[in-house]
Coordinates of N, CA and C in Angstrom, one line a residue:
Chain A
D1 N 131.3 158.0 95.9 CA 131.1 156.6 95.4 C 132.2 155.7 94.8
T2 N 133.7 156.4 95.2 CA 134.8 156.0 94.9 C 135.2 154.3 94.9
A3 N 135.4 153.8 93.9 CA 136.0 152.0 94.2 C 137.1 151.8 95.1
V4 N 137.9 152.5 94.5 CA 139.3 152.3 95.4 C 139.8 154.0 95.5
S5 N 139.9 154.4 96.8 CA 140.8 155.4 96.9 C 141.6 155.4 97.5
Q6 N 142.4 156.7 97.8 CA 143.5 156.7 98.3 C 144.0 157.8 98.6
T7 N 144.3 158.4 99.9 CA 145.0 159.5 100.6 C 146.2 159.7 101.2
P8 N 146.9 160.6 101.2 CA 146.8 161.7 100.1 C 147.1 161.4 98.6
K9 N 146.7 162.4 97.5 CA 146.7 162.5 96.1 C 148.5 162.7 96.0
Y10 N 149.1 163.8 96.8 CA 150.5 163.9 96.4 C 150.8 164.3 97.9
L11 N 152.4 164.0 98.1 CA 152.9 163.8 99.5 C 154.2 164.1 99.2
V12 N 154.7 165.2 99.6 CA 156.0 165.8 99.5 C 156.4 166.0 101.0
T13 N 157.8 165.1 101.1 CA 158.5 165.2 102.5 C 159.7 165.3 102.5
Q14 N 160.4 165.7 103.7 CA 161.9 165.4 103.9 C 162.5 164.0 104.0
M15 N 163.7 163.9 103.7 CA 164.2 162.6 103.9 C 164.3 162.6 105.6
G16 N 164.0 161.2 105.5 CA 164.3 160.5 107.2 C 162.5 160.8 107.9
N17 N 161.8 161.3 107.0 CA 160.5 161.3 107.7 C 159.8 159.7 107.7
D18 N 159.2 159.6 108.3 CA 158.2 158.5 108.7 C 156.3 159.4 108.0
K19 N 155.7 158.4 107.1 CA 154.7 159.1 106.5 C 153.9 157.6 106.0
S20 N 152.7 157.9 105.8 CA 151.8 156.9 105.4 C 150.7 157.4 104.3
I21 N 150.4 156.0 103.7 CA 149.2 156.3 102.5 C 148.0 155.6 103.0
K22 N 146.9 156.0 103.0 CA 145.8 155.1 103.2 C 145.2 154.6 101.9
C23 N 144.5 153.7 101.8 CA 144.1 153.1 100.8 C 142.5 152.1 101.1
E24 N 141.5 152.6 100.9 CA 140.0 152.0 101.0 C 139.5 151.7 99.6
Q25 N 138.7 150.3 99.9 CA 137.7 150.3 98.6 C 136.6 150.0 99.3
N26 N 135.6 150.0 98.5 CA 134.4 150.3 99.0 C 133.3 149.1 98.0
L27 N 134.2 147.8 97.5 CA 133.7 146.7 96.4 C 133.5 145.9 96.9
G28 N 133.9 145.6 98.4 CA 133.6 144.3 99.1 C 134.7 143.2 98.5
H29 N 135.7 143.5 98.1 CA 136.7 142.7 97.8 C 137.6 142.2 99.1
D30 N 137.9 141.0 98.8 CA 138.9 140.6 99.6 C 140.2 140.7 99.9
T31 N 140.6 141.1 98.7 CA 142.4 141.2 98.3 C 142.6 142.9 98.0
M32 N 143.5 143.5 98.6 CA 144.4 144.4 98.2 C 145.5 144.5 97.9
Y33 N 146.3 145.1 97.2 CA 147.5 145.2 96.6 C 148.1 146.5 97.1
W34 N 149.5 146.7 96.8 CA 150.4 148.0 96.6 C 151.3 147.7 95.8
Y35 N 151.4 148.7 94.7 CA 152.2 148.7 93.6 C 153.0 150.0 93.9
K36 N 154.4 150.0 93.6 CA 154.9 151.3 93.4 C 155.3 151.0 91.4
Q37 N 155.1 152.7 91.1 CA 155.4 152.8 90.1 C 156.9 153.5 89.8
D38 N 157.9 153.2 89.7 CA 159.2 154.1 89.4 C 159.8 154.8 88.5
S39 N 160.7 155.4 88.5 CA 161.0 156.6 87.7 C 161.0 155.9 86.4
K40 N 161.4 154.2 86.2 CA 161.1 153.9 84.8 C 159.7 153.2 84.0
K41 N 158.6 154.2 84.9 CA 157.6 153.6 84.7 C 157.2 152.1 84.9
F42 N 157.6 151.3 85.2 CA 157.5 150.1 85.6 C 156.2 149.8 86.6
L43 N 155.2 149.0 87.0 CA 154.5 149.0 88.2 C 154.8 147.4 88.5
K44 N 155.3 147.9 90.1 CA 156.2 146.5 90.9 C 154.9 146.1 92.2
I45 N 154.9 144.9 92.1 CA 154.3 145.0 92.8 C 154.8 144.5 94.6
M46 N 154.0 145.5 95.2 CA 155.2 145.1 96.6 C 154.2 144.1 97.8
F47 N 153.2 144.7 98.0 CA 152.2 143.6 99.2 C 151.1 143.5 98.7
S48 N 150.4 142.3 98.9 CA 149.0 142.1 98.8 C 148.5 141.7 100.1
Y49 N 147.1 141.6 100.6 CA 146.4 141.1 101.7 C 145.1 140.3 101.6
N50 N 145.1 139.2 101.9 CA 143.4 138.9 101.6 C 142.8 138.5 103.1
N51 N 141.8 138.8 103.2 CA 140.9 139.3 104.4 C 142.3 139.5 105.7
K52 N 142.7 140.6 105.5 CA 143.8 141.2 106.7 C 145.0 140.0 106.7
E53 N 145.2 138.7 106.0 CA 146.3 137.7 105.9 C 147.4 138.3 104.7
L54 N 148.5 138.7 105.0 CA 149.6 138.7 104.3 C 149.8 137.7 103.2
I55 N 149.7 137.8 101.8 CA 149.7 136.2 101.0 C 151.0 136.9 99.9
I56 N 151.3 138.2 99.6 CA 152.2 138.9 98.8 C 153.2 139.3 99.5
N57 N 154.5 139.2 99.7 CA 155.4 140.2 100.1 C 156.7 140.1 99.5
E58 N 156.9 141.1 98.5 CA 158.3 141.3 97.6 C 159.2 141.8 98.3
T59 N 160.1 141.6 97.6 CA 161.4 142.2 98.2 C 161.5 143.8 98.4
V60 N 161.0 144.2 99.3 CA 161.1 145.7 99.7 C 161.7 145.9 100.9
P61 N 162.6 147.0 100.9 CA 163.1 147.3 102.5 C 162.2 147.2 103.5
N62 N 162.7 146.6 104.8 CA 162.0 146.8 105.4 C 161.1 147.8 106.1
R63 N 161.6 149.5 105.9 CA 161.2 150.3 105.9 C 159.3 150.3 105.7
F64 N 159.0 149.7 105.0 CA 158.2 149.9 104.2 C 157.3 148.6 104.7
S65 N 156.0 148.9 105.7 CA 155.3 148.0 106.1 C 153.8 148.3 106.2
P66 N 152.9 147.0 105.5 CA 151.4 147.2 105.5 C 150.8 147.0 106.2
K67 N 149.6 147.6 106.6 CA 148.6 147.3 107.5 C 147.1 147.1 107.3
S68 N 147.0 146.1 107.6 CA 145.4 146.1 107.2 C 144.4 145.7 108.3
P69 N 143.7 146.9 109.0 CA 143.5 146.9 110.2 C 141.8 146.0 109.7
D70 N 141.0 146.1 108.4 CA 140.4 145.1 107.9 C 140.4 144.9 106.7
K71 N 139.2 144.2 105.9 CA 139.4 143.8 104.7 C 139.3 145.0 103.2
A72 N 138.9 146.1 104.0 CA 138.4 147.3 103.3 C 139.6 148.3 103.4
H73 N 140.7 148.1 103.8 CA 141.3 149.2 104.3 C 143.0 148.3 104.0
L74 N 143.8 149.1 103.3 CA 145.1 148.4 103.5 C 146.1 149.9 103.2
N75 N 146.7 150.4 104.3 CA 147.6 151.3 104.6 C 148.9 150.6 104.5
L76 N 149.7 151.9 104.0 CA 151.1 151.9 103.7 C 152.1 152.8 104.4
H77 N 152.7 152.0 105.6 CA 153.7 153.0 106.3 C 155.2 153.1 105.7
I78 N 155.7 154.1 105.8 CA 157.1 154.4 105.5 C 157.9 155.1 106.2
N79 N 159.0 154.2 107.0 CA 159.7 155.0 107.7 C 161.0 155.5 107.2
S80 N 161.4 156.5 108.0 CA 162.9 156.7 107.3 C 163.3 157.0 105.9
L81 N 162.2 157.7 105.3 CA 162.2 158.1 104.1 C 163.5 158.4 103.3
E82 N 163.8 157.7 102.2 CA 165.0 157.9 101.5 C 164.7 158.6 100.0
L83 N 165.5 159.2 99.3 CA 165.0 159.9 98.0 C 164.9 158.8 96.9
G84 N 165.0 157.7 97.2 CA 165.0 156.8 96.1 C 163.4 156.2 96.5
D85 N 162.8 156.5 97.2 CA 161.1 156.4 97.4 C 160.3 157.1 97.1
S86 N 160.8 158.0 96.1 CA 160.1 159.0 95.4 C 159.5 158.3 93.9
A87 N 158.2 158.0 93.9 CA 157.6 157.3 93.1 C 156.0 157.4 93.2
V88 N 154.8 156.9 92.1 CA 153.9 156.8 92.3 C 153.4 155.5 93.0
Y89 N 152.7 155.4 94.3 CA 152.0 154.1 94.6 C 150.8 154.2 94.6
F90 N 150.4 153.1 94.0 CA 148.8 152.7 93.6 C 148.4 151.5 94.7
C91 N 147.3 151.8 95.0 CA 146.9 150.6 95.6 C 145.4 150.0 94.5
A92 N 145.3 148.6 95.0 CA 144.6 147.9 93.9 C 143.7 147.1 95.1
S93 N 142.5 146.5 94.7 CA 141.8 145.4 95.4 C 141.3 144.3 94.4
S94 N 141.1 143.4 94.5 CA 140.5 142.2 93.7 C 139.6 141.4 94.5
F95 N 138.5 140.8 94.0 CA 137.1 140.1 94.6 C 137.4 138.7 95.3
R96 N 138.6 138.4 95.1 CA 138.8 136.9 96.1 C 140.1 136.3 95.7
R97 N 140.8 135.5 96.7 CA 141.8 135.0 96.6 C 141.6 133.2 95.9
G98 N 142.7 132.6 95.4 CA 142.5 131.8 95.1 C 141.8 131.3 93.3
L99 N 141.7 132.8 93.0 CA 141.4 133.0 91.7 C 142.4 134.1 91.2
G100 N 143.5 134.0 90.6 CA 144.4 134.7 90.1 C 144.1 135.3 89.2
T101 N 142.6 134.9 88.2 CA 142.3 135.8 87.2 C 141.3 136.8 87.3
D102 N 141.0 136.9 88.7 CA 140.2 138.1 89.2 C 141.0 139.5 88.8
T103 N 139.9 140.1 88.5 CA 140.5 141.6 87.7 C 140.6 142.5 89.1
Q104 N 141.9 143.2 88.6 CA 142.4 143.9 89.8 C 142.0 145.6 89.5
Y105 N 141.4 146.3 90.4 CA 141.0 147.5 90.4 C 141.8 148.6 90.9
F106 N 142.1 149.2 90.3 CA 143.4 150.5 91.0 C 143.0 151.6 91.5
G107 N 143.5 152.3 92.3 CA 143.2 153.5 93.0 C 143.7 154.6 92.0
P108 N 143.6 155.9 92.3 CA 144.3 156.7 91.3 C 145.5 157.1 91.5
G109 N 146.2 156.6 92.7 CA 147.7 156.6 92.9 C 148.3 157.5 93.9
T110 N 149.1 157.6 94.8 CA 149.7 158.6 95.3 C 151.0 159.0 95.0
R111 N 151.6 160.2 94.8 CA 152.8 160.7 94.0 C 153.5 161.2 95.4
L112 N 154.5 160.6 95.6 CA 155.6 160.5 96.8 C 156.8 161.2 96.5
T113 N 156.7 162.5 97.1 CA 158.1 162.9 96.8 C 159.0 163.7 97.6
V114 N 160.0 162.6 97.9 CA 160.9 163.0 98.9 C 162.3 163.9 98.6
L115 N 162.4 164.9 99.7 CA 163.4 166.1 99.4 C 164.7 165.6 99.9
Chain B
D1 N 166.1 142.8 85.2 CA 165.7 141.5 84.8 C 164.2 141.7 84.6
Q2 N 163.7 142.7 84.1 CA 162.6 142.8 83.8 C 161.9 141.7 82.6
Q3 N 160.8 141.0 83.6 CA 160.1 140.0 82.9 C 159.3 140.4 81.6
V4 N 158.8 141.4 81.9 CA 157.9 141.8 80.7 C 158.2 143.7 80.2
K5 N 158.4 143.5 78.9 CA 158.9 144.8 78.5 C 157.9 145.1 77.1
Q6 N 158.0 146.7 77.4 CA 157.2 147.3 76.3 C 158.3 147.7 75.4
N7 N 158.5 147.5 74.8 CA 159.7 148.4 73.9 C 159.9 149.8 73.3
S8 N 158.1 149.9 73.1 CA 157.9 151.4 72.3 C 157.3 152.0 73.5
P9 N 158.1 153.5 74.0 CA 157.6 154.1 75.1 C 156.4 154.9 74.2
S10 N 156.0 155.2 73.2 CA 155.2 156.1 72.2 C 154.6 155.3 71.2
L11 N 153.2 155.6 70.6 CA 153.0 155.6 69.4 C 151.9 156.6 69.1
S12 N 151.5 156.9 67.8 CA 150.9 157.6 67.4 C 150.2 157.7 66.0
V13 N 148.9 157.3 65.8 CA 148.3 156.9 65.0 C 147.1 157.9 64.7
Q14 N 146.7 157.7 63.5 CA 145.4 158.7 63.0 C 144.1 158.2 63.5
E15 N 143.1 158.5 63.6 CA 141.6 158.8 64.2 C 141.0 157.4 63.0
G16 N 140.6 156.5 63.3 CA 139.9 155.2 62.5 C 141.0 154.2 62.0
R17 N 142.2 154.3 62.3 CA 143.1 153.6 61.8 C 143.4 152.4 62.7
I18 N 144.3 151.3 62.6 CA 144.7 150.7 63.6 C 145.8 150.4 64.5
S19 N 145.7 150.7 65.9 CA 147.0 150.7 66.5 C 147.0 149.6 67.1
I20 N 148.7 149.1 67.1 CA 149.1 147.8 67.5 C 150.3 148.3 68.6
L21 N 149.8 147.7 69.8 CA 150.7 147.9 70.8 C 151.3 146.5 71.0
N22 N 152.7 146.6 71.5 CA 153.5 145.4 71.5 C 153.9 145.0 72.7
C23 N 154.2 143.7 73.2 CA 154.6 143.6 74.7 C 155.5 142.3 74.6
D24 N 156.5 142.2 75.2 CA 157.5 140.7 75.0 C 157.7 140.4 76.6
Y25 N 157.6 139.2 76.7 CA 158.1 138.6 78.1 C 159.3 137.7 78.1
T26 N 159.7 137.3 79.2 CA 160.8 136.5 79.1 C 160.7 135.1 79.7
N27 N 159.3 135.2 80.7 CA 159.2 133.7 81.5 C 158.0 133.1 81.0
S28 N 158.4 132.0 80.7 CA 157.9 131.0 79.8 C 156.7 130.0 80.8
M29 N 157.0 130.6 81.9 CA 156.0 130.0 82.8 C 154.8 130.8 83.3
F30 N 155.0 132.1 82.2 CA 153.6 132.9 82.5 C 152.6 132.2 81.6
D31 N 151.1 132.4 82.2 CA 150.2 131.6 81.8 C 148.8 132.4 81.5
Y32 N 149.1 133.7 81.9 CA 147.8 134.6 81.8 C 148.3 136.2 81.6
F33 N 147.7 136.7 80.5 CA 148.3 138.1 80.6 C 146.9 139.1 80.6
L34 N 147.3 140.3 80.6 CA 146.3 141.3 80.6 C 147.1 142.8 79.8
W35 N 145.9 143.2 79.4 CA 146.2 145.0 79.3 C 145.3 145.7 80.0
Y36 N 146.2 146.9 80.1 CA 145.6 147.9 81.2 C 145.6 148.9 80.5
K37 N 144.8 150.1 80.7 CA 144.6 151.3 80.0 C 144.7 152.6 81.4
K38 N 145.5 153.7 81.0 CA 145.6 154.7 81.8 C 145.6 155.6 81.7
Y39 N 144.5 156.9 82.2 CA 144.5 157.9 81.9 C 145.4 158.9 82.6
P40 N 145.8 160.0 82.7 CA 146.6 160.9 83.5 C 145.7 161.1 84.8
A41 N 146.5 160.9 86.0 CA 146.0 161.1 87.3 C 144.6 160.5 87.4
E42 N 144.5 159.1 86.8 CA 143.8 157.7 87.3 C 144.7 156.7 87.4
G43 N 144.1 155.6 88.2 CA 144.8 154.4 88.2 C 144.7 153.4 86.9
P44 N 145.4 152.5 86.6 CA 145.4 151.6 85.3 C 143.8 151.0 85.8
T45 N 143.2 151.1 84.7 CA 141.8 150.1 84.4 C 141.8 148.9 83.6
F46 N 141.1 147.7 83.7 CA 141.3 146.5 82.8 C 140.7 146.9 81.7
L47 N 141.5 146.1 80.8 CA 140.9 146.3 79.3 C 140.8 144.7 78.4
I48 N 141.7 144.0 78.9 CA 141.4 142.8 78.2 C 142.2 141.5 78.5
S49 N 142.0 140.5 78.6 CA 143.1 139.4 78.7 C 142.9 138.2 78.2
I50 N 144.4 137.2 78.3 CA 144.1 136.1 77.6 C 144.8 135.3 78.2
S51 N 144.4 134.3 78.2 CA 144.8 132.5 78.8 C 146.0 132.0 77.9
S52 N 147.0 131.3 78.5 CA 147.9 130.9 78.0 C 147.5 129.8 76.7
I53 N 146.1 129.1 77.0 CA 145.7 128.0 76.2 C 144.9 128.5 74.7
K54 N 145.0 129.9 74.6 CA 144.6 130.8 73.3 C 145.5 131.6 72.6
D55 N 145.2 131.6 71.6 CA 146.0 132.7 71.1 C 145.6 134.0 70.3
K56 N 143.9 134.3 70.5 CA 143.7 135.3 70.2 C 142.3 135.4 71.1
N57 N 142.0 136.7 71.9 CA 141.2 136.8 72.6 C 140.1 138.5 72.3
E58 N 139.0 138.4 71.9 CA 138.5 140.1 71.2 C 137.1 140.4 72.1
D59 N 137.3 141.9 72.1 CA 136.4 142.2 72.7 C 136.0 143.8 71.9
G60 N 135.2 143.6 71.1 CA 134.8 144.9 70.4 C 135.8 145.2 69.8
R61 N 136.4 146.5 70.1 CA 137.4 146.9 69.1 C 138.8 146.6 69.2
F62 N 138.8 145.7 70.5 CA 140.2 145.5 71.1 C 140.4 144.0 71.0
T63 N 141.7 143.6 70.5 CA 141.9 142.1 70.4 C 143.1 142.4 70.7
V64 N 143.3 140.9 71.8 CA 144.8 140.4 72.2 C 145.1 139.3 71.2
F65 N 146.6 139.3 70.7 CA 146.6 138.0 70.3 C 148.3 137.6 70.9
L66 N 148.3 136.5 71.1 CA 149.6 135.9 72.1 C 150.2 134.9 71.3
N67 N 151.5 135.2 70.9 CA 152.4 134.1 70.6 C 153.3 133.6 71.4
K68 N 152.9 132.4 72.1 CA 153.8 132.0 73.1 C 155.4 131.5 72.6
S69 N 155.2 131.2 71.5 CA 157.0 130.4 71.1 C 157.7 132.0 70.8
A70 N 157.0 132.7 70.5 CA 157.9 134.3 70.4 C 157.9 134.8 72.1
K71 N 157.1 134.5 72.8 CA 157.0 135.3 74.0 C 156.7 136.6 73.5
H72 N 155.6 136.9 73.0 CA 155.3 138.0 72.4 C 153.7 138.2 72.7
L73 N 152.9 139.2 72.8 CA 151.7 139.5 72.9 C 151.7 141.0 72.3
S74 N 150.4 141.3 71.7 CA 150.1 142.8 70.9 C 148.8 142.7 71.2
L75 N 148.2 144.0 71.3 CA 147.1 144.4 71.5 C 146.4 145.3 70.1
H76 N 145.4 145.0 69.5 CA 144.8 145.8 68.3 C 143.7 146.6 68.6
I77 N 143.6 148.2 68.5 CA 142.5 148.4 68.4 C 142.3 149.0 66.9
V78 N 141.0 148.5 66.6 CA 140.3 148.8 65.4 C 138.6 149.1 65.2
P79 N 138.3 150.6 65.1 CA 139.3 151.6 64.5 C 139.5 152.4 65.8
S80 N 140.9 153.0 65.7 CA 141.4 153.9 66.9 C 140.1 155.2 66.8
Q81 N 140.0 155.5 68.1 CA 139.3 156.6 68.3 C 140.1 157.6 69.4
P82 N 140.2 159.0 69.3 CA 141.0 160.0 70.1 C 140.6 159.5 71.5
G83 N 139.7 159.1 72.0 CA 139.4 158.7 73.7 C 140.4 157.4 73.7
D84 N 140.8 156.6 72.9 CA 141.6 155.8 73.2 C 143.0 156.3 73.8
S85 N 143.4 157.5 73.4 CA 144.6 158.2 74.0 C 144.7 157.7 75.3
A86 N 146.2 157.3 75.9 CA 146.5 156.6 76.9 C 147.7 156.1 77.2
V87 N 147.9 155.3 78.5 CA 149.2 154.5 78.3 C 148.6 153.3 78.6
Y88 N 148.7 152.5 78.1 CA 148.7 151.2 78.0 C 149.7 150.2 78.5
F89 N 149.4 149.6 79.4 CA 150.2 148.7 80.3 C 150.3 146.9 79.8
C90 N 150.9 146.4 79.8 CA 150.9 144.8 79.3 C 151.1 144.3 81.2
A91 N 150.7 143.4 81.5 CA 151.1 142.4 82.5 C 150.8 141.0 82.1
A92 N 151.6 140.0 83.4 CA 151.4 138.8 82.8 C 151.8 138.3 84.4
S93 N 151.3 137.3 84.3 CA 151.1 136.3 85.6 C 151.7 134.7 85.6
D94 N 152.1 134.2 86.6 CA 152.3 132.9 86.4 C 151.2 132.1 87.5
L95 N 149.8 132.0 87.1 CA 149.0 131.8 87.9 C 149.5 130.2 89.2
K96 N 149.8 129.5 88.6 CA 150.4 128.3 89.6 C 151.5 128.7 90.3
G97 N 152.5 129.1 89.7 CA 153.6 129.1 90.5 C 153.6 130.6 91.4
S98 N 152.3 131.6 91.6 CA 152.4 132.6 92.3 C 151.3 132.3 93.1
G99 N 150.7 130.8 93.2 CA 149.8 130.4 94.2 C 148.5 131.0 94.0
N100 N 148.0 131.3 92.9 CA 147.0 132.4 92.4 C 146.6 133.5 93.4
T101 N 148.0 134.0 93.8 CA 147.9 135.1 94.7 C 147.5 136.5 93.9
G102 N 147.6 136.4 92.4 CA 147.3 137.5 91.6 C 148.1 138.3 91.4
K103 N 149.4 137.8 91.7 CA 150.7 138.5 91.6 C 151.2 139.1 90.0
L104 N 150.7 140.4 89.9 CA 150.9 140.6 88.2 C 152.1 141.1 88.1
I105 N 153.2 141.1 86.7 CA 154.3 141.8 86.8 C 154.1 142.5 85.2
F106 N 154.2 143.6 85.4 CA 153.8 145.0 84.4 C 154.7 145.2 83.7
G107 N 154.7 145.5 82.4 CA 155.6 146.6 82.0 C 155.5 147.7 81.9
Q108 N 156.6 148.4 81.5 CA 156.8 149.8 81.6 C 155.4 150.9 80.9
G109 N 154.9 150.3 80.0 CA 153.6 151.1 79.2 C 154.1 151.6 77.9
T110 N 153.2 151.6 77.2 CA 153.1 152.8 75.9 C 152.1 153.6 75.6
T111 N 152.8 154.6 75.3 CA 151.8 156.2 75.4 C 150.9 156.3 74.0
L112 N 149.7 155.9 74.2 CA 149.0 155.8 72.5 C 148.4 157.3 72.2
Q113 N 148.9 157.8 71.2 CA 148.1 159.0 70.8 C 147.5 158.8 69.7
V114 N 146.0 159.1 69.7 CA 145.3 159.0 68.5 C 144.7 160.3 67.7
K115 N 145.4 160.6 67.2 CA 145.0 162.1 66.2 C 143.5 161.9 65.5
P116 N 142.8 163.1 65.8 CA 141.6 163.1 65.4 C 142.0 163.8 63.6

């Protein structure tokens, strides 16, 4: 009965590989987000989808591509992984677009380590 | 050019005392502010928020104060309890400028330890 879930929880991989992180929410929310927590601990928004429409696309390398098959899922694909991609990635969801004050509910995070 | 900063990486207080966590921001267009709490191996959870039209918002033991002229907000926890030990993130949003997309700018967090 987890609200926002992410898989895997830990991901260790070699440079140059392609990997995906999956996110699912069972809250019935319309909007989902991906955040990256870097080595300095700042949480930075990467992408956001509302009902499968991309609404936030921050300046991230195009090796990162979000994919939303339906409004309950937002997956993050990363191609040609680099050392600097090592971080904790958080997925989040909120009820609806158009009300920027809606609470965002976060998943537990995926710790990605690139060797 | 981090727009939201929490300059104290950690804070330690005694149970029953007041905890004060601080946050500074640089973007004068921010009009909505939030605090999130994070336990180890979990995602951040929403704690309390404040709109820029207010200077104080209270919810039980938690009170957030906003000083717009100083571009500063603080979270007060009274009385502090051991279960409050966590990382606290400050976040801000420019609601109009972001098109109400929910785009949040987070600080780097302050680790609070409440000693029994």
